[in-house]
mmCIF file of C-alpha atoms in Angstrom:
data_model
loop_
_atom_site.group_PDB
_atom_site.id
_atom_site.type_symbol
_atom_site.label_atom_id
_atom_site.label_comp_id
_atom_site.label_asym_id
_atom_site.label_seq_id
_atom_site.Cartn_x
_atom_site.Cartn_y
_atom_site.Cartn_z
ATOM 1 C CA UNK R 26 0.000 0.000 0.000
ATOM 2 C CA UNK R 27 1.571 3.250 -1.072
ATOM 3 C CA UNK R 28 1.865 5.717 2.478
ATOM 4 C CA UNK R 29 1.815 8.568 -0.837
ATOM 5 C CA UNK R 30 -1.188 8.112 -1.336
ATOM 6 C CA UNK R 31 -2.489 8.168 2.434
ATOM 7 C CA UNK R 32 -0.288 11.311 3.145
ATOM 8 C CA UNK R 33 -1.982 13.044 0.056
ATOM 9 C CA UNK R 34 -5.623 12.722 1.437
ATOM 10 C CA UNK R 35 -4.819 13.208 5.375
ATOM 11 C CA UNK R 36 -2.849 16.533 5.551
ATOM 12 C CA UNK R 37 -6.034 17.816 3.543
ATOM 13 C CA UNK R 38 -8.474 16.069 5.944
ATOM 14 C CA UNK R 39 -6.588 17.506 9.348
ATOM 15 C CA UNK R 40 -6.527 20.972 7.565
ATOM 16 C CA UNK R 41 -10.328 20.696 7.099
ATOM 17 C CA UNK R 42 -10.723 19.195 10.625
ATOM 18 C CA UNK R 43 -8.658 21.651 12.588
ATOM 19 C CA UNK R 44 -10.466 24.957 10.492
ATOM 20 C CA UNK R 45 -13.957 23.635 10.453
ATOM 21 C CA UNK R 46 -13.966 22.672 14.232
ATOM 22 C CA UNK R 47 -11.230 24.103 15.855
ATOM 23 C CA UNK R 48 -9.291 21.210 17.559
ATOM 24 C CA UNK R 49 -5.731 21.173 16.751
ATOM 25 C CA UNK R 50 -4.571 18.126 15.499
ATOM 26 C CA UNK R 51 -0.981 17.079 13.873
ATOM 27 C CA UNK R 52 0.256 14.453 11.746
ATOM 28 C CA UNK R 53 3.572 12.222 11.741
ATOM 29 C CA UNK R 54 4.224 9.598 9.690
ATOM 30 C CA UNK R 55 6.471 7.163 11.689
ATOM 31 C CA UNK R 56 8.479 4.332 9.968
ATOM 32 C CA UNK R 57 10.297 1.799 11.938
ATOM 33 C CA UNK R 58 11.303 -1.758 11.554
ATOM 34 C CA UNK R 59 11.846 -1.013 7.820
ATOM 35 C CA UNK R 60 9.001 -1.349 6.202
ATOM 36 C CA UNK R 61 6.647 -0.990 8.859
ATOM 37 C CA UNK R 62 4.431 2.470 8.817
ATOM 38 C CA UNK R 63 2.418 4.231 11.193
ATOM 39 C CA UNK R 64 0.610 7.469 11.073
ATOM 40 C CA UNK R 65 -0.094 9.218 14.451
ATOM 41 C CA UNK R 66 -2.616 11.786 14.871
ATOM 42 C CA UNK R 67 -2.052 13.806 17.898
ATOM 43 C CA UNK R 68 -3.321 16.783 19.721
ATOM 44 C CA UNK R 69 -1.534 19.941 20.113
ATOM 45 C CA UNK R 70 1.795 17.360 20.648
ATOM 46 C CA UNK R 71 5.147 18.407 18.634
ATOM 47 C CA UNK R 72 6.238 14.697 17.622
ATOM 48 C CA UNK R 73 9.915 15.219 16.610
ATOM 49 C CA UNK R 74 12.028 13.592 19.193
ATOM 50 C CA UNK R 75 9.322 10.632 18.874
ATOM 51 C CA UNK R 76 9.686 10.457 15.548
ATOM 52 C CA UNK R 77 13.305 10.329 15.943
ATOM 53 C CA UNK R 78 13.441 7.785 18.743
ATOM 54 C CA UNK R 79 11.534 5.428 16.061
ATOM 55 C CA UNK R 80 14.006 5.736 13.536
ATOM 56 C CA UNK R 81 16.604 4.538 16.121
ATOM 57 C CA UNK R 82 14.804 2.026 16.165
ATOM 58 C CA UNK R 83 13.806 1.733 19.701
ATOM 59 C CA UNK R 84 9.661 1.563 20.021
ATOM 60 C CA UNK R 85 9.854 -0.117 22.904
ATOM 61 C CA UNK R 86 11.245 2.403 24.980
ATOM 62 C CA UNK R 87 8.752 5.247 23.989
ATOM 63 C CA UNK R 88 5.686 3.125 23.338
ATOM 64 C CA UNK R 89 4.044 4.358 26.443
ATOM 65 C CA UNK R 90 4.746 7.672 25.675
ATOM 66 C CA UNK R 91 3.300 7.542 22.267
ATOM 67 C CA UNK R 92 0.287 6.190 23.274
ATOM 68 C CA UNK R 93 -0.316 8.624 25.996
ATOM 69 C CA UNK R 94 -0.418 11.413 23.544
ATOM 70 C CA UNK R 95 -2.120 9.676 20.565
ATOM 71 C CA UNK R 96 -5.663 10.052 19.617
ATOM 72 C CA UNK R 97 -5.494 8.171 16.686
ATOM 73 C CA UNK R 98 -3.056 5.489 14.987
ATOM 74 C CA UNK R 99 -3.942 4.324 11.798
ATOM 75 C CA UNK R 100 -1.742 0.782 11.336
ATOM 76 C CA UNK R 101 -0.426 0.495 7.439
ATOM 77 C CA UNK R 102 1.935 -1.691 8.883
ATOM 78 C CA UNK R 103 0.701 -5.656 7.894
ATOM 79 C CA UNK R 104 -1.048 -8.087 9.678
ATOM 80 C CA UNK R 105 2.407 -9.136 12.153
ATOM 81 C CA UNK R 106 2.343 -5.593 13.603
ATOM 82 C CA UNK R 107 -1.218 -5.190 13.880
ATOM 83 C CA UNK R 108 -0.925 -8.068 16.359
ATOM 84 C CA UNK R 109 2.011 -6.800 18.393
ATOM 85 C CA UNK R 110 0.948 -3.220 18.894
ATOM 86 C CA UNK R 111 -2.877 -3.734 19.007
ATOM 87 C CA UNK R 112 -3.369 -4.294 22.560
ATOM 88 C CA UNK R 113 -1.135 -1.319 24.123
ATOM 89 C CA UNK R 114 -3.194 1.016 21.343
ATOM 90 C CA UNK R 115 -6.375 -0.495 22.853
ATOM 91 C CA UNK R 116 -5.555 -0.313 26.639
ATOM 92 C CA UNK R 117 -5.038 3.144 26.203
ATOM 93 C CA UNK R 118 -8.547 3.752 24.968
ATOM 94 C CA UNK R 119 -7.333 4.577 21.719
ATOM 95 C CA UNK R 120 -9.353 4.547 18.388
ATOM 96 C CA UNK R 121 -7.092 2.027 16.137
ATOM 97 C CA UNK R 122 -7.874 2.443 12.462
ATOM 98 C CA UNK R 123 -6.799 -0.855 10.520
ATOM 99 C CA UNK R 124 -6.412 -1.903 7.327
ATOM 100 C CA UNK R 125 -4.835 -5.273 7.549
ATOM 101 C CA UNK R 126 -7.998 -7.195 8.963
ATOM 102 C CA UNK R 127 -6.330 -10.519 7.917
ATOM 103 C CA UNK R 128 -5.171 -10.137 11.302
ATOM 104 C CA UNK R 129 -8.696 -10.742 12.630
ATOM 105 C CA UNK R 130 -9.037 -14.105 11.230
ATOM 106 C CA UNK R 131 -6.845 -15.062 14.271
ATOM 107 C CA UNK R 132 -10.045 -16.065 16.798
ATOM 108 C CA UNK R 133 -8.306 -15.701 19.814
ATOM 109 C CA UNK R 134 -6.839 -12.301 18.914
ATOM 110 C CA UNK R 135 -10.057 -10.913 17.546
ATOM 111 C CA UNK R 136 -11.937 -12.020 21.113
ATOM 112 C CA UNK R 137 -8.989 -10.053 23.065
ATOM 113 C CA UNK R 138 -8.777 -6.808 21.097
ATOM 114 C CA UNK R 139 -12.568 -6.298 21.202
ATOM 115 C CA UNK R 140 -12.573 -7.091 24.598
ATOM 116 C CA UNK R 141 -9.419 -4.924 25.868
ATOM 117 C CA UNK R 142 -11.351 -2.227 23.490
ATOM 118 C CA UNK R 143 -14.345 -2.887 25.494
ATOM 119 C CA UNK R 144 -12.851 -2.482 29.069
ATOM 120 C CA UNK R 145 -10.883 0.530 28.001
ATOM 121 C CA UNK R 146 -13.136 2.658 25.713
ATOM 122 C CA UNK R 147 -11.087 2.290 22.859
ATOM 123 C CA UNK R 148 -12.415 1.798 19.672
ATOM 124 C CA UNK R 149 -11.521 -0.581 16.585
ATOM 125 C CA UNK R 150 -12.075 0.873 13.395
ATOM 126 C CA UNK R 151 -11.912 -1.801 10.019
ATOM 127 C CA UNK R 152 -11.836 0.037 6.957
ATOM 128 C CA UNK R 153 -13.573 -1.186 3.610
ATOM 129 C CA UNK R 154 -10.233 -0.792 1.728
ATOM 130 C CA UNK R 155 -10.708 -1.478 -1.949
ATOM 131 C CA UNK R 156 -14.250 -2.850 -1.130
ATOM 132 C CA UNK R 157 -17.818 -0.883 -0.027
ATOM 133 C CA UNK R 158 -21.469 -2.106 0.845
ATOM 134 C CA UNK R 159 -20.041 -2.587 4.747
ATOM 135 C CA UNK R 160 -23.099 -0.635 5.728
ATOM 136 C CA UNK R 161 -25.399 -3.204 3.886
ATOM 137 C CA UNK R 162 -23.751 -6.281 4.878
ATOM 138 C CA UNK R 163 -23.984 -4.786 8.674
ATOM 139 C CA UNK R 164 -27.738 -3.947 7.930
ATOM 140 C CA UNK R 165 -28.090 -7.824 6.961
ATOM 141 C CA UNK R 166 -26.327 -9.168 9.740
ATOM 142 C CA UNK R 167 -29.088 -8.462 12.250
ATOM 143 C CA UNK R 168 -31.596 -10.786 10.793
ATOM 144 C CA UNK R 169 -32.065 -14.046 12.361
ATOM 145 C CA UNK R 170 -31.839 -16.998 9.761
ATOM 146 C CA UNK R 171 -28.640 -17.618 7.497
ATOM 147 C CA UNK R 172 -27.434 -16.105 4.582
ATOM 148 C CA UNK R 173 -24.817 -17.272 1.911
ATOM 149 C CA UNK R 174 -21.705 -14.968 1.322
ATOM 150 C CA UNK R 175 -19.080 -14.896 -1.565
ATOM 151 C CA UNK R 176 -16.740 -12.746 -2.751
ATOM 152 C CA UNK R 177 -15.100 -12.968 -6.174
ATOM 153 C CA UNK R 178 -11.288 -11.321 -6.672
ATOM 154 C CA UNK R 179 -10.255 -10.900 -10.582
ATOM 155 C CA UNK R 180 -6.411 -9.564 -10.310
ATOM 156 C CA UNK R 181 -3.699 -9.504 -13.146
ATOM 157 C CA UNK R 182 -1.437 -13.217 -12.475
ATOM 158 C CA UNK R 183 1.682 -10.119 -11.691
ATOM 159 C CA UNK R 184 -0.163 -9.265 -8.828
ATOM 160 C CA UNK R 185 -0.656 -12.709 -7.477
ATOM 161 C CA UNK R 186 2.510 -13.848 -7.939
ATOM 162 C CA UNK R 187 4.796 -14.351 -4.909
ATOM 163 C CA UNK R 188 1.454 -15.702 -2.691
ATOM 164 C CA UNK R 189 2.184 -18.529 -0.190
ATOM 165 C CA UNK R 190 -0.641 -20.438 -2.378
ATOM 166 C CA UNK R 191 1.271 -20.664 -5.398
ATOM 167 C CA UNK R 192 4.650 -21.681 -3.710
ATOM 168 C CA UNK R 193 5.903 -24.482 -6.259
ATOM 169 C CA UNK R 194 2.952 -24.355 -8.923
ATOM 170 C CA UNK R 195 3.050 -22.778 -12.304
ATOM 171 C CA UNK R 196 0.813 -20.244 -12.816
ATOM 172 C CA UNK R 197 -0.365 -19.302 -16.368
ATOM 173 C CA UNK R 198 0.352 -15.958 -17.309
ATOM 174 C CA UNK R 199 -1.706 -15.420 -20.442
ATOM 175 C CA UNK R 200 -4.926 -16.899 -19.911
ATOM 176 C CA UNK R 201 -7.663 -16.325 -17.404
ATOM 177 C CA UNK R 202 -8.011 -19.538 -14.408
ATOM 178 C CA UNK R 203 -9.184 -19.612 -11.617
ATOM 179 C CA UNK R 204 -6.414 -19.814 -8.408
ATOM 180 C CA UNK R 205 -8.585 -20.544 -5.387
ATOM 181 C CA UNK R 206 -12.014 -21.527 -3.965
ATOM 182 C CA UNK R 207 -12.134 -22.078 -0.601
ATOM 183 C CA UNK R 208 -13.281 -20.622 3.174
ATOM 184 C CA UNK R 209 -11.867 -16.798 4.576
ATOM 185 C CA UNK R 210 -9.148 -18.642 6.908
ATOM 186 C CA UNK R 211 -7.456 -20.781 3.963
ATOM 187 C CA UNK R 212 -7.988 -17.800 1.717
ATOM 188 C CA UNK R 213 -5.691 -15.231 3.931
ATOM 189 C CA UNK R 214 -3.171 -17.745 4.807
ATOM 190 C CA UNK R 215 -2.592 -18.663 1.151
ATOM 191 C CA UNK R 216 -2.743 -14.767 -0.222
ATOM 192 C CA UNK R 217 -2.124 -12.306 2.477
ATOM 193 C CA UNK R 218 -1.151 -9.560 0.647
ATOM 194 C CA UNK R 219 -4.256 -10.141 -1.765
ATOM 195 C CA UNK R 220 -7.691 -10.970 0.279
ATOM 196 C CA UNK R 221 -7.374 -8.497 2.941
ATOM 197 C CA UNK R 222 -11.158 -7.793 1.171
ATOM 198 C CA UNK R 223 -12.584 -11.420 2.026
ATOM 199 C CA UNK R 224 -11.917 -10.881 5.974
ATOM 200 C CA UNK R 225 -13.888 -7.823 5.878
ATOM 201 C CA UNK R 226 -16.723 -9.252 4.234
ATOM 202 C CA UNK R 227 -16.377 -12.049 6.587
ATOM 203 C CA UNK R 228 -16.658 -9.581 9.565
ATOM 204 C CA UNK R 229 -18.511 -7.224 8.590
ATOM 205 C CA UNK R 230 -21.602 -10.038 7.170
ATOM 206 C CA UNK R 231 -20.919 -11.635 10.456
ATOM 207 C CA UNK R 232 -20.751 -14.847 8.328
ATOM 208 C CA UNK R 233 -17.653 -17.073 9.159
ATOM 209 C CA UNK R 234 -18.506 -19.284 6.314
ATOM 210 C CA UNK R 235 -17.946 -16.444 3.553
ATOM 211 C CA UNK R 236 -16.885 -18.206 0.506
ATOM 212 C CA UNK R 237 -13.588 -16.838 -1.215
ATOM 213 C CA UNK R 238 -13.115 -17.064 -5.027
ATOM 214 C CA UNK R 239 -9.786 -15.862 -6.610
ATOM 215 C CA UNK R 240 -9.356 -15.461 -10.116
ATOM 216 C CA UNK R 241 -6.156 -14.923 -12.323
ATOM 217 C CA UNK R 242 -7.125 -12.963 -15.624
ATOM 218 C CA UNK R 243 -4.048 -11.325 -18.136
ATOM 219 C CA UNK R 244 -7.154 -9.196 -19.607
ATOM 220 C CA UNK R 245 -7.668 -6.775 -16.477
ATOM 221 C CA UNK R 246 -6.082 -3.611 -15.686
ATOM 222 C CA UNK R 247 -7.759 -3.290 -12.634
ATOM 223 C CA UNK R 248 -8.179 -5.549 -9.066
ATOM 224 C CA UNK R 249 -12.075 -6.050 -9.352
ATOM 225 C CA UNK R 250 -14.070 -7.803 -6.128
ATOM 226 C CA UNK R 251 -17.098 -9.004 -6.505
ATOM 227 C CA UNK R 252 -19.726 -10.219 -3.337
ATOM 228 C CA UNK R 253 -22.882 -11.887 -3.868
ATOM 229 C CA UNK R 254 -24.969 -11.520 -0.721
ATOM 230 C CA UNK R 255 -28.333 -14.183 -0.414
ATOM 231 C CA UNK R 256 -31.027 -14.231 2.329
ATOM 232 C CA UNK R 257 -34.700 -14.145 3.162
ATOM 233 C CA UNK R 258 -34.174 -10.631 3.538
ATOM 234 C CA UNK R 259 -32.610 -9.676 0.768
ATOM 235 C CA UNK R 260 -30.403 -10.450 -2.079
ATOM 236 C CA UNK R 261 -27.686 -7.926 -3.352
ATOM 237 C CA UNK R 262 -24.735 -8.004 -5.915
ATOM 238 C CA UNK R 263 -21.462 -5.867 -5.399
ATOM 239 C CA UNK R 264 -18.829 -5.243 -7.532
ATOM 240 C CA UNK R 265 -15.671 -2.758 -7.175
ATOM 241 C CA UNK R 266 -13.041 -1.911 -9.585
ATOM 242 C CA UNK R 267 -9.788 -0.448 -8.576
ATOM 243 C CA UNK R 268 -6.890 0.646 -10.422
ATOM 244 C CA UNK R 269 -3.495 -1.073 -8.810
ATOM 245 C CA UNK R 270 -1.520 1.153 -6.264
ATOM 246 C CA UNK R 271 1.382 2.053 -8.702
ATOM 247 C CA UNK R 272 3.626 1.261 -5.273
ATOM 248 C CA UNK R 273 1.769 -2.202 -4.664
ATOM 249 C CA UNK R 274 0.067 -4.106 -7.230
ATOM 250 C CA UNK R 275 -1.270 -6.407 -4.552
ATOM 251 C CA UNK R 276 -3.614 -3.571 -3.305
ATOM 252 C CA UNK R 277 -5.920 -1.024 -4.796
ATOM 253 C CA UNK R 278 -5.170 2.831 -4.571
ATOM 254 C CA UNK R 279 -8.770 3.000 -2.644
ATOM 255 C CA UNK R 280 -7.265 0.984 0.213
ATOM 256 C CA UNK R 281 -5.332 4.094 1.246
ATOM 257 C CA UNK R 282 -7.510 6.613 0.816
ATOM 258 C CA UNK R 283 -10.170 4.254 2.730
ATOM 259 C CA UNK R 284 -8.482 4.770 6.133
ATOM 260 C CA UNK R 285 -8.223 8.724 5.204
ATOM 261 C CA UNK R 286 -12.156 8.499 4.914
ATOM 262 C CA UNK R 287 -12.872 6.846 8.368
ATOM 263 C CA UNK R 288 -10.436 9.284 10.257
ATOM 264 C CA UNK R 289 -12.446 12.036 8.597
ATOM 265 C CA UNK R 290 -15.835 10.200 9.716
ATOM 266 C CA UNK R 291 -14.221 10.047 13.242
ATOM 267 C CA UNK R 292 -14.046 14.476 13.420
ATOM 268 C CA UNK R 293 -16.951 15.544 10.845
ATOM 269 C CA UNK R 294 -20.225 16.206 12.645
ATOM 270 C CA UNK R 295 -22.350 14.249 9.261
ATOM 271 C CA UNK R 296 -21.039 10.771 8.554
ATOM 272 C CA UNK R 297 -22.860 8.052 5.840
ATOM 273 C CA UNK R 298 -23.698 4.357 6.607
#
């Protein structure tokens, strides 16, 4: 996921929240661990020596600190460091925007972050990344009788290549097949960097049986996803096509800008669902 493209939308969105209702808010993008990002939002807090400490290298030592002044952190960082800095976020009663719900597929860890979240009025916030329709697959989730769930990926055979799934197969790179068919949990583990999309579906239909269909297609130029929703209450068909993210063809530019959107529904008095 390209931090660019985050860092273009949420300068623009703090501007707009600090003018429109005067709170006075800053932004630091932090990198540590190489490749790991985090954004911290903060309040009327001069981040520079944190910042630095970070690229020492040494969270550890300032992660209490952090926290203490942080109103928001918005993890870009992977599902490995979702896991290791959730809880201390959480404790805190922190808002945590994520976008690597793969994470959540993890039972145990789900159970524990809502419930530290819970005791400590903090606040989990899953963005729909390169997806929408949350609100409607929410809606649905609060009938009583089942429903069936699936959600369709198209991506270029480039952007799949590399995935845990394919380790040791040959994957055919000018015509269209399909790569997978299978349950959320088998999905993730086999494309991690690909189906963040199927876990949210999953969570957000509150349907652990979600049915995840991956497709390999030279034709496309774009990462389409497709869910098919069926119930007695209703019956709905999504699809959502996003160009690439010129920094990771694994992810959609929307993924970015999705996490920009919730921190801006966290501060604007009007929000849609």
């Amino acid at each position: 996921m390209s931090i660019d493209i985050f860092k273009s939308k949420i300068h623009d969105i703090i501007k707009y929240i600090t003018i429109s209702f005067k709170i006075e808010l800053h932004i630091d993008i932090c990198h540590f661990a190489q490749s790991e990002i985090y954004a911290v939002i903060t309040k009327g807090v001069n981040l520079f020596q944190i910042v630095r400490i970070y690229a020492l290298g040494r969270w550890k030592f300032c992660k209490e600190r952090i926290v203490a002044f942080t109103l928001v952190v918005v993890e870009l960082a992977g599902g490995a460091a979702l896991k290791e800095y959730t809880l201390p976020i959480l404790k805190s009663g922190r808002t945590l925007i994520c976008l690597s719900s793969g994470a959540f597929t993890d039972d145990a860890f789900k159970q524990e972050a809502i419930c530290t979240a819970a005791k400590n009025n903090g606040r989990i916030c899953i963005v729909n990344g390169a997806i929408g329709g949350l609100d409607f697959l929410q809606t649905c989730a609060l009938q009583r009788g089942a429903s069936e769930v699936v959600i369709e990926t198209t991506k270029s055979p480039k952007s799949l290549l590399g995935a845990p799934a394919l380790e040791g197969k040959t994957l055919d790179l000018t015509k269209k097949m399909v790569v997978f068919e299978g349950g959320v949990q088998e999905a993730i583990k086999g494309f991690p960097k690909n189906i963040n999309v199927g876990v949210i579906t999953a969570l957000a239909s509150e349907n652990p049986h979600t049915k995840v269909k991956i497709v390999s297609d030279p034709e496309v130029h774009s990462n389409t996803h497709k869910i098919i929703y069926r119930s007695a209450l209703a019956d709905a068909v999504m699809e959502f096509s996003g160009k690439p993210d010129p920094a990771n063809p694994k992810s959609s530019t929307t993924a970015a800008l999705s996490a920009a959107a919730c921190l801006k529904n966290l501060y604007s008095p009007i929000s849609f669902w």
